[in-house]
mmCIF file of C-alpha atoms and ligand atoms in Angstrom:
data_model
loop_
_atom_site.group_PDB
_atom_site.id
_atom_site.type_symbol
_atom_site.label_atom_id
_atom_site.label_comp_id
_atom_site.label_asym_id
_atom_site.label_seq_id
_atom_site.Cartn_x
_atom_site.Cartn_y
_atom_site.Cartn_z
ATOM 1 C CA UNK A 1 208.645 -150.515 -18.715
ATOM 2 C CA UNK A 2 206.465 -151.634 -21.619
ATOM 3 C CA UNK A 3 202.995 -151.120 -20.241
ATOM 4 C CA UNK A 4 199.867 -152.478 -21.806
ATOM 5 C CA UNK A 5 197.743 -149.583 -20.661
ATOM 6 C CA UNK A 6 194.362 -151.125 -19.940
ATOM 7 C CA UNK A 7 195.778 -154.146 -18.138
ATOM 8 C CA UNK A 8 198.196 -152.030 -16.175
ATOM 9 C CA UNK A 9 195.635 -149.489 -15.058
ATOM 10 C CA UNK A 10 193.145 -152.136 -14.014
ATOM 11 C CA UNK A 11 195.763 -154.134 -12.156
ATOM 12 C CA UNK A 12 196.888 -151.064 -10.261
ATOM 13 C CA UNK A 13 193.285 -150.218 -9.444
ATOM 14 C CA UNK A 14 192.196 -153.706 -8.489
ATOM 15 C CA UNK A 15 195.385 -155.088 -6.985
ATOM 16 C CA UNK A 16 195.690 -156.150 -3.398
ATOM 17 C CA UNK A 17 198.287 -157.895 -1.287
ATOM 18 C CA UNK A 18 198.361 -161.327 0.300
ATOM 19 C CA UNK A 19 200.985 -163.154 2.279
ATOM 20 C CA UNK A 20 201.765 -166.558 0.853
ATOM 21 C CA UNK A 21 204.557 -169.085 1.259
ATOM 22 C CA UNK A 22 206.320 -166.872 3.745
ATOM 23 C CA UNK A 23 206.584 -163.954 1.304
ATOM 24 C CA UNK A 24 204.441 -161.036 0.327
ATOM 25 C CA UNK A 25 202.693 -161.543 -2.981
ATOM 26 C CA UNK A 26 200.530 -159.064 -4.801
ATOM 27 C CA UNK A 27 197.460 -160.325 -6.612
ATOM 28 C CA UNK A 28 195.280 -158.746 -9.257
ATOM 29 C CA UNK A 29 191.556 -159.317 -9.504
ATOM 30 C CA UNK A 30 191.651 -159.259 -13.315
ATOM 31 C CA UNK A 31 191.702 -162.740 -14.855
ATOM 32 C CA UNK A 32 192.435 -163.998 -18.351
ATOM 33 C CA UNK A 33 188.940 -163.286 -19.604
ATOM 34 C CA UNK A 34 188.899 -159.790 -18.235
ATOM 35 C CA UNK A 35 188.554 -157.020 -20.804
ATOM 36 C CA UNK A 36 191.605 -155.515 -19.157
ATOM 37 C CA UNK A 37 194.014 -158.019 -20.687
ATOM 38 C CA UNK A 38 196.372 -157.152 -23.517
ATOM 39 C CA UNK A 39 194.489 -159.436 -25.880
ATOM 40 C CA UNK A 40 191.298 -157.489 -25.429
ATOM 41 C CA UNK A 41 193.063 -154.155 -25.589
ATOM 42 C CA UNK A 42 194.919 -154.837 -28.838
ATOM 43 C CA UNK A 43 192.851 -157.540 -30.556
ATOM 44 C CA UNK A 44 195.405 -160.335 -30.370
ATOM 45 C CA UNK A 45 198.592 -161.502 -28.725
ATOM 46 C CA UNK A 46 201.879 -159.755 -29.318
ATOM 47 C CA UNK A 47 203.868 -161.717 -31.898
ATOM 48 C CA UNK A 48 207.629 -162.009 -31.329
ATOM 49 C CA UNK A 49 209.918 -163.042 -34.185
ATOM 50 C CA UNK A 50 212.041 -165.713 -32.487
ATOM 51 C CA UNK A 51 215.735 -165.319 -33.350
ATOM 52 C CA UNK A 52 214.313 -163.016 -36.028
ATOM 53 C CA UNK A 53 212.090 -164.469 -38.735
ATOM 54 C CA UNK A 54 214.111 -167.644 -38.296
ATOM 55 C CA UNK A 55 211.852 -169.949 -40.298
ATOM 56 C CA UNK A 56 212.882 -167.986 -43.385
ATOM 57 C CA UNK A 57 216.342 -166.572 -42.660
ATOM 58 C CA UNK A 58 219.320 -167.735 -40.585
ATOM 59 C CA UNK A 59 218.579 -167.341 -36.902
ATOM 60 C CA UNK A 60 220.043 -164.489 -34.874
ATOM 61 C CA UNK A 61 221.512 -162.711 -37.906
ATOM 62 C CA UNK A 62 220.884 -159.142 -38.991
ATOM 63 C CA UNK A 63 219.243 -160.628 -42.077
ATOM 64 C CA UNK A 64 216.692 -162.415 -39.880
ATOM 65 C CA UNK A 65 215.616 -159.223 -38.128
ATOM 66 C CA UNK A 66 215.519 -157.288 -41.392
ATOM 67 C CA UNK A 67 213.173 -159.942 -42.752
ATOM 68 C CA UNK A 68 211.015 -159.723 -39.637
ATOM 69 C CA UNK A 69 210.752 -155.993 -40.251
ATOM 70 C CA UNK A 70 209.834 -156.550 -43.899
ATOM 71 C CA UNK A 71 207.102 -158.944 -42.775
ATOM 72 C CA UNK A 72 205.800 -156.225 -40.480
ATOM 73 C CA UNK A 73 207.024 -157.375 -37.066
ATOM 74 C CA UNK A 74 208.686 -155.018 -34.668
ATOM 75 C CA UNK A 75 209.372 -157.380 -31.740
ATOM 76 C CA UNK A 76 212.395 -159.636 -32.288
ATOM 77 C CA UNK A 77 213.966 -162.123 -29.887
ATOM 78 C CA UNK A 78 217.666 -162.954 -29.647
ATOM 79 C CA UNK A 79 220.245 -164.840 -27.550
ATOM 80 C CA UNK A 80 223.322 -163.198 -26.042
ATOM 81 C CA UNK A 81 226.605 -164.948 -25.145
ATOM 82 C CA UNK A 82 230.247 -163.866 -24.714
ATOM 83 C CA UNK A 83 233.474 -164.452 -26.656
ATOM 84 C CA UNK A 84 236.872 -165.366 -25.204
ATOM 85 C CA UNK A 85 237.959 -161.736 -25.312
ATOM 86 C CA UNK A 86 234.796 -160.432 -23.708
ATOM 87 C CA UNK A 87 232.623 -159.267 -26.613
ATOM 88 C CA UNK A 88 228.901 -159.981 -26.400
ATOM 89 C CA UNK A 89 227.610 -161.763 -29.496
ATOM 90 C CA UNK A 90 224.184 -162.897 -30.672
ATOM 91 C CA UNK A 91 223.977 -166.674 -31.059
ATOM 92 C CA UNK A 92 221.818 -169.426 -29.605
ATOM 93 C CA UNK A 93 224.010 -172.510 -29.167
ATOM 94 C CA UNK A 94 227.026 -172.422 -26.863
ATOM 95 C CA UNK A 95 229.049 -173.823 -29.746
ATOM 96 C CA UNK A 96 229.518 -172.357 -33.208
ATOM 97 C CA UNK A 97 229.184 -175.661 -35.032
ATOM 98 C CA UNK A 98 225.508 -175.794 -36.026
ATOM 99 C CA UNK A 99 225.034 -172.270 -37.348
ATOM 100 C CA UNK A 100 228.433 -171.354 -38.820
ATOM 101 C CA UNK A 101 231.224 -172.836 -40.943
ATOM 102 C CA UNK A 102 233.583 -172.916 -37.951
ATOM 103 C CA UNK A 103 234.524 -176.562 -38.528
ATOM 104 C CA UNK A 104 235.956 -175.649 -41.927
ATOM 105 C CA UNK A 105 237.562 -172.372 -40.900
ATOM 106 C CA UNK A 106 239.017 -173.581 -37.601
ATOM 107 C CA UNK A 107 239.495 -177.377 -37.828
ATOM 108 C CA UNK A 108 240.910 -178.896 -34.700
ATOM 109 C CA UNK A 109 239.321 -176.331 -32.373
ATOM 110 C CA UNK A 110 236.440 -178.609 -31.345
ATOM 111 C CA UNK A 111 234.038 -178.467 -29.649
ATOM 112 C CA UNK A 112 234.034 -174.925 -31.077
ATOM 113 C CA UNK A 113 232.599 -173.223 -28.025
ATOM 114 C CA UNK A 114 231.611 -169.563 -28.377
ATOM 115 C CA UNK A 115 233.574 -168.753 -25.237
ATOM 116 C CA UNK A 116 236.787 -170.224 -26.704
ATOM 117 C CA UNK A 117 236.870 -167.938 -29.762
ATOM 118 C CA UNK A 118 237.718 -164.259 -30.020
ATOM 119 C CA UNK A 119 235.328 -161.765 -31.544
ATOM 120 C CA UNK A 120 237.690 -161.342 -34.506
ATOM 121 C CA UNK A 121 237.681 -165.089 -35.134
ATOM 122 C CA UNK A 122 233.899 -165.277 -34.938
ATOM 123 C CA UNK A 123 233.601 -162.300 -37.296
ATOM 124 C CA UNK A 124 235.312 -164.407 -39.999
ATOM 125 C CA UNK A 125 232.617 -167.097 -39.874
ATOM 126 C CA UNK A 126 229.761 -167.554 -42.333
ATOM 127 C CA UNK A 127 226.545 -167.752 -40.328
ATOM 128 C CA UNK A 128 224.210 -167.942 -43.298
ATOM 129 C CA UNK A 129 225.262 -170.662 -45.754
ATOM 130 C CA UNK A 130 224.108 -173.490 -43.477
ATOM 131 C CA UNK A 131 220.587 -172.108 -43.865
ATOM 132 C CA UNK A 132 220.642 -171.345 -47.580
ATOM 133 C CA UNK A 133 223.222 -170.250 -50.096
ATOM 134 C CA UNK A 134 221.400 -166.977 -50.676
ATOM 135 C CA UNK A 135 222.397 -166.078 -47.110
ATOM 136 C CA UNK A 136 226.074 -166.877 -47.599
ATOM 137 C CA UNK A 137 228.206 -164.258 -45.910
ATOM 138 C CA UNK A 138 225.799 -163.474 -43.069
ATOM 139 C CA UNK A 139 227.733 -162.989 -39.831
ATOM 140 C CA UNK A 140 227.316 -163.676 -36.130
ATOM 141 C CA UNK A 141 226.528 -160.145 -35.003
ATOM 142 C CA UNK A 142 227.958 -158.549 -31.928
ATOM 143 C CA UNK A 143 225.303 -157.298 -29.541
ATOM 144 C CA UNK A 144 226.364 -153.747 -30.419
ATOM 145 C CA UNK A 145 225.828 -154.355 -34.136
ATOM 146 C CA UNK A 146 222.541 -156.060 -33.424
ATOM 147 C CA UNK A 147 221.210 -153.224 -31.261
ATOM 148 C CA UNK A 148 222.183 -150.731 -33.927
ATOM 149 C CA UNK A 149 220.214 -152.654 -36.546
ATOM 150 C CA UNK A 150 217.154 -153.128 -34.320
ATOM 151 C CA UNK A 151 217.245 -149.412 -33.653
ATOM 152 C CA UNK A 152 217.649 -148.560 -37.334
ATOM 153 C CA UNK A 153 214.681 -150.812 -38.123
ATOM 154 C CA UNK A 154 212.639 -149.170 -35.342
ATOM 155 C CA UNK A 155 212.060 -152.614 -33.874
ATOM 156 C CA UNK A 156 211.817 -153.759 -30.267
ATOM 157 C CA UNK A 157 213.873 -156.378 -28.510
ATOM 158 C CA UNK A 158 213.188 -159.395 -26.328
ATOM 159 C CA UNK A 159 216.790 -160.043 -25.258
ATOM 160 C CA UNK A 160 217.666 -163.432 -23.786
ATOM 161 C CA UNK A 161 220.731 -163.846 -21.631
ATOM 162 C CA UNK A 162 221.695 -167.356 -22.728
ATOM 163 C CA UNK A 163 223.493 -169.790 -20.388
ATOM 164 C CA UNK A 164 224.610 -167.115 -17.926
ATOM 165 C CA UNK A 165 226.301 -169.782 -15.824
ATOM 166 C CA UNK A 166 229.004 -169.894 -18.515
ATOM 167 C CA UNK A 167 229.582 -166.147 -18.435
ATOM 168 C CA UNK A 168 229.986 -164.652 -14.942
ATOM 169 C CA UNK A 169 228.954 -161.003 -14.878
ATOM 170 C CA UNK A 170 227.144 -161.145 -18.221
ATOM 171 C CA UNK A 171 224.107 -159.386 -16.760
ATOM 172 C CA UNK A 172 226.063 -156.275 -15.773
ATOM 173 C CA UNK A 173 227.968 -156.344 -19.056
ATOM 174 C CA UNK A 174 224.773 -156.664 -21.108
ATOM 175 C CA UNK A 175 223.285 -153.673 -19.316
ATOM 176 C CA UNK A 176 226.475 -151.693 -19.957
ATOM 177 C CA UNK A 177 226.252 -152.407 -23.692
ATOM 178 C CA UNK A 178 222.562 -151.524 -23.710
ATOM 179 C CA UNK A 179 223.338 -148.274 -21.888
ATOM 180 C CA UNK A 180 226.152 -147.428 -24.261
ATOM 181 C CA UNK A 181 223.885 -148.032 -27.247
ATOM 182 C CA UNK A 182 221.185 -145.754 -25.867
ATOM 183 C CA UNK A 183 218.825 -148.596 -25.016
ATOM 184 C CA UNK A 184 218.314 -147.774 -21.347
ATOM 185 C CA UNK A 185 216.707 -144.390 -21.779
ATOM 186 C CA UNK A 186 213.107 -143.912 -20.743
ATOM 187 C CA UNK A 187 211.708 -144.512 -24.237
ATOM 188 C CA UNK A 188 213.433 -147.865 -24.645
ATOM 189 C CA UNK A 189 212.860 -149.067 -21.111
ATOM 190 C CA UNK A 190 209.166 -148.268 -21.214
ATOM 191 C CA UNK A 191 208.347 -149.528 -24.692
ATOM 192 C CA UNK A 192 211.110 -151.261 -26.561
ATOM 193 C CA UNK A 193 213.014 -153.716 -24.365
ATOM 194 C CA UNK A 194 212.400 -156.855 -22.301
ATOM 195 C CA UNK A 195 215.227 -158.961 -20.810
ATOM 196 C CA UNK A 196 214.614 -162.667 -20.198
ATOM 197 C CA UNK A 197 216.508 -165.784 -19.123
ATOM 198 C CA UNK A 198 215.995 -169.416 -18.171
ATOM 199 C CA UNK A 199 218.085 -168.568 -15.121
ATOM 200 C CA UNK A 200 216.012 -167.110 -12.287
ATOM 201 C CA UNK A 201 219.240 -165.874 -10.719
ATOM 202 C CA UNK A 202 220.099 -163.983 -13.878
ATOM 203 C CA UNK A 203 216.660 -162.355 -14.077
ATOM 204 C CA UNK A 204 216.935 -161.427 -10.403
ATOM 205 C CA UNK A 205 220.343 -159.845 -10.985
ATOM 206 C CA UNK A 206 219.059 -157.789 -13.926
ATOM 207 C CA UNK A 207 216.098 -156.623 -11.881
ATOM 208 C CA UNK A 208 218.387 -155.677 -9.019
ATOM 209 C CA UNK A 209 220.740 -153.700 -11.265
ATOM 210 C CA UNK A 210 217.990 -151.966 -13.257
ATOM 211 C CA UNK A 211 214.691 -152.191 -11.405
ATOM 212 C CA UNK A 212 213.002 -150.119 -14.112
ATOM 213 C CA UNK A 213 213.542 -152.772 -16.813
ATOM 214 C CA UNK A 214 210.818 -155.240 -17.759
ATOM 215 C CA UNK A 215 212.043 -158.803 -17.264
ATOM 216 C CA UNK A 216 210.747 -162.293 -17.949
ATOM 217 C CA UNK A 217 211.581 -165.714 -16.551
ATOM 218 C CA UNK A 218 211.671 -168.533 -19.099
ATOM 219 C CA UNK A 219 210.027 -171.604 -17.668
ATOM 220 C CA UNK A 220 206.837 -172.947 -16.124
ATOM 221 C CA UNK A 221 207.027 -172.652 -12.342
ATOM 222 C CA UNK A 222 204.409 -174.442 -10.277
ATOM 223 C CA UNK A 223 201.492 -172.203 -9.364
ATOM 224 C CA UNK A 224 202.498 -172.362 -5.712
ATOM 225 C CA UNK A 225 205.916 -170.951 -6.604
ATOM 226 C CA UNK A 226 204.709 -168.091 -8.814
ATOM 227 C CA UNK A 227 204.539 -165.501 -6.009
ATOM 228 C CA UNK A 228 208.298 -165.872 -5.450
ATOM 229 C CA UNK A 229 208.944 -165.054 -9.119
ATOM 230 C CA UNK A 230 206.557 -162.114 -8.982
ATOM 231 C CA UNK A 231 208.926 -160.427 -6.571
ATOM 232 C CA UNK A 232 211.598 -159.913 -9.228
ATOM 233 C CA UNK A 233 210.020 -160.326 -12.646
ATOM 234 C CA UNK A 234 207.058 -159.137 -14.695
ATOM 235 C CA UNK A 235 206.456 -162.054 -17.007
ATOM 236 C CA UNK A 236 206.621 -165.827 -17.041
ATOM 237 C CA UNK A 237 207.425 -167.174 -20.522
ATOM 238 C CA UNK A 238 206.771 -170.918 -20.817
ATOM 239 C CA UNK A 239 207.143 -173.595 -23.487
ATOM 240 C CA UNK A 240 203.666 -173.922 -24.986
ATOM 241 C CA UNK A 241 203.397 -177.665 -24.301
ATOM 242 C CA UNK A 242 203.660 -177.069 -20.556
ATOM 243 C CA UNK A 243 200.731 -174.701 -20.003
ATOM 244 C CA UNK A 244 196.987 -174.705 -19.442
ATOM 245 C CA UNK A 245 194.356 -171.981 -19.256
ATOM 246 C CA UNK A 246 194.331 -172.360 -15.460
ATOM 247 C CA UNK A 247 198.087 -171.868 -15.242
ATOM 248 C CA UNK A 248 197.920 -168.761 -17.449
ATOM 249 C CA UNK A 249 195.116 -167.432 -15.262
ATOM 250 C CA UNK A 250 197.234 -168.031 -12.168
ATOM 251 C CA UNK A 251 200.056 -165.937 -13.648
ATOM 252 C CA UNK A 252 197.628 -163.196 -14.686
ATOM 253 C CA UNK A 253 196.262 -163.178 -11.164
ATOM 254 C CA UNK A 254 199.567 -161.965 -9.729
ATOM 255 C CA UNK A 255 201.088 -158.513 -9.706
ATOM 256 C CA UNK A 256 204.674 -158.599 -10.872
ATOM 257 C CA UNK A 257 207.763 -156.667 -9.896
ATOM 258 C CA UNK A 258 206.321 -153.414 -11.209
ATOM 259 C CA UNK A 259 202.932 -153.813 -9.577
ATOM 260 C CA UNK A 260 201.199 -154.700 -12.840
ATOM 261 C CA UNK A 261 199.368 -157.901 -13.723
ATOM 262 C CA UNK A 262 201.941 -160.474 -14.768
ATOM 263 C CA UNK A 263 201.947 -161.580 -18.379
ATOM 264 C CA UNK A 264 202.653 -164.772 -20.310
ATOM 265 C CA UNK A 265 204.506 -164.972 -23.634
ATOM 266 C CA UNK A 266 204.750 -168.571 -24.796
ATOM 267 C CA UNK A 267 207.163 -170.274 -27.225
ATOM 268 C CA UNK A 268 207.796 -171.792 -29.819
ATOM 269 C CA UNK A 269 204.521 -171.798 -31.723
ATOM 270 C CA UNK A 270 204.891 -172.120 -35.485
ATOM 271 C CA UNK A 271 201.545 -173.483 -36.659
ATOM 272 C CA UNK A 272 198.047 -172.035 -36.802
ATOM 273 C CA UNK A 273 196.308 -174.676 -34.680
ATOM 274 C CA UNK A 274 198.735 -174.312 -31.782
ATOM 275 C CA UNK A 275 198.603 -170.546 -32.064
ATOM 276 C CA UNK A 276 194.806 -170.640 -31.718
ATOM 277 C CA UNK A 277 195.106 -173.072 -28.817
ATOM 278 C CA UNK A 278 197.444 -170.882 -26.769
ATOM 279 C CA UNK A 279 195.407 -167.820 -27.688
ATOM 280 C CA UNK A 280 192.365 -169.551 -26.201
ATOM 281 C CA UNK A 281 194.381 -170.115 -23.022
ATOM 282 C CA UNK A 282 194.757 -166.349 -22.742
ATOM 283 C CA UNK A 283 198.460 -165.805 -23.400
ATOM 284 C CA UNK A 284 199.620 -162.228 -23.960
ATOM 285 C CA UNK A 285 202.299 -163.021 -26.509
ATOM 286 C CA UNK A 286 203.465 -165.765 -28.865
ATOM 287 C CA UNK A 287 207.165 -166.223 -29.654
ATOM 288 C CA UNK A 288 207.507 -167.825 -33.070
ATOM 289 C CA UNK A 289 209.922 -168.639 -35.871
ATOM 290 C CA UNK A 290 207.088 -168.024 -38.355
ATOM 291 C CA UNK A 291 205.456 -164.784 -37.231
ATOM 292 C CA UNK A 292 203.413 -164.452 -40.408
ATOM 293 C CA UNK A 293 201.753 -167.835 -39.769
ATOM 294 C CA UNK A 294 200.849 -166.856 -36.219
ATOM 295 C CA UNK A 295 199.528 -163.445 -37.209
ATOM 296 C CA UNK A 296 197.398 -165.033 -39.927
ATOM 297 C CA UNK A 297 195.948 -167.442 -37.353
ATOM 298 C CA UNK A 298 195.317 -165.202 -34.363
ATOM 299 C CA UNK A 299 195.828 -161.591 -35.387
ATOM 300 C CA UNK A 300 198.157 -159.741 -33.080
ATOM 301 C CA UNK A 301 200.977 -157.425 -33.989
HETATM 302 O O1 G3P B 1 212.184 -166.802 -26.264
HETATM 303 C C1 G3P B 1 211.976 -168.098 -25.885
HETATM 304 C C2 G3P B 1 212.950 -169.092 -26.434
HETATM 305 O O2 G3P B 1 213.977 -168.455 -27.121
HETATM 306 C C3 G3P B 1 213.501 -170.026 -25.476
HETATM 307 O O3 G3P B 1 214.199 -171.103 -26.010
HETATM 308 O O4 G3P B 1 216.207 -172.338 -26.678
HETATM 309 O O5 G3P B 1 215.010 -170.928 -28.321
HETATM 310 O O6 G3P B 1 216.347 -169.868 -26.540
HETATM 311 P P1 G3P B 1 215.487 -171.044 -26.931
HETATM 312 CA CA1 CA B 2 216.103 -167.562 -27.058
#
């Protein structure tokens, strides 16, 4: 698990247990202004390059994570889906239309769903020209290719299981690919990998299969519901427009699935004013298409 040492130690020391909403929920004494938070420990929120440095390079390509590395960012976020023949690929939309030239290469195959194309067909597509001609020839990477590049770049990965309802068993398959690529050893699990999803069921499945992994739920549950999430996840990652300082404090006040104070990484923040606003709310991380803009505004790493 990726542990932010001061926050983790304090949470373990100060934590206690309450029974709420029919379940057992662990609470931490440390709040958002406590010197035990990640912000205080590291001088700023963690900055995640969303789909790579996707303001400047085509999203979810190897080029976008290389650029994030060149800009000095080691945390990158991606989206994982599955092809017709069972290969995991890195792409956000559940169709290929917006971010590739699929309509030209495979006319008549609309609506061009990822799950209706084989990995070999997807490998033929140009995933860069739509963004800029200098990126012509960029590909939709397989998860295996992507992990290899993140590893080569010595980066870290916030992996999103995208639309798991379309891909039964994708959680187990994703873990198998991670294992095969050497991403489930102690070094990766403790420092280099977080798995997230908008699907609470999916996060719960990942936690059940690999309880040592750090996970995050994408969304903004009501404060009253947070203890239920704390039973199977470590982080709650909300859209920035949906949060307040009180809500962030409520998340920080809970101990998550690993007995550490829960954290909040918010998205998608691409301008300095919003970055400063969510920093003032006490978030631990900011997920952004423009990581350089966020770092300039609030520090972080
Ligand atoms: O990492 C958070 C963010 O990726 C969630 O939204 O639609 O960009 O996957 P989306
Ligand atoms: Ca995503």
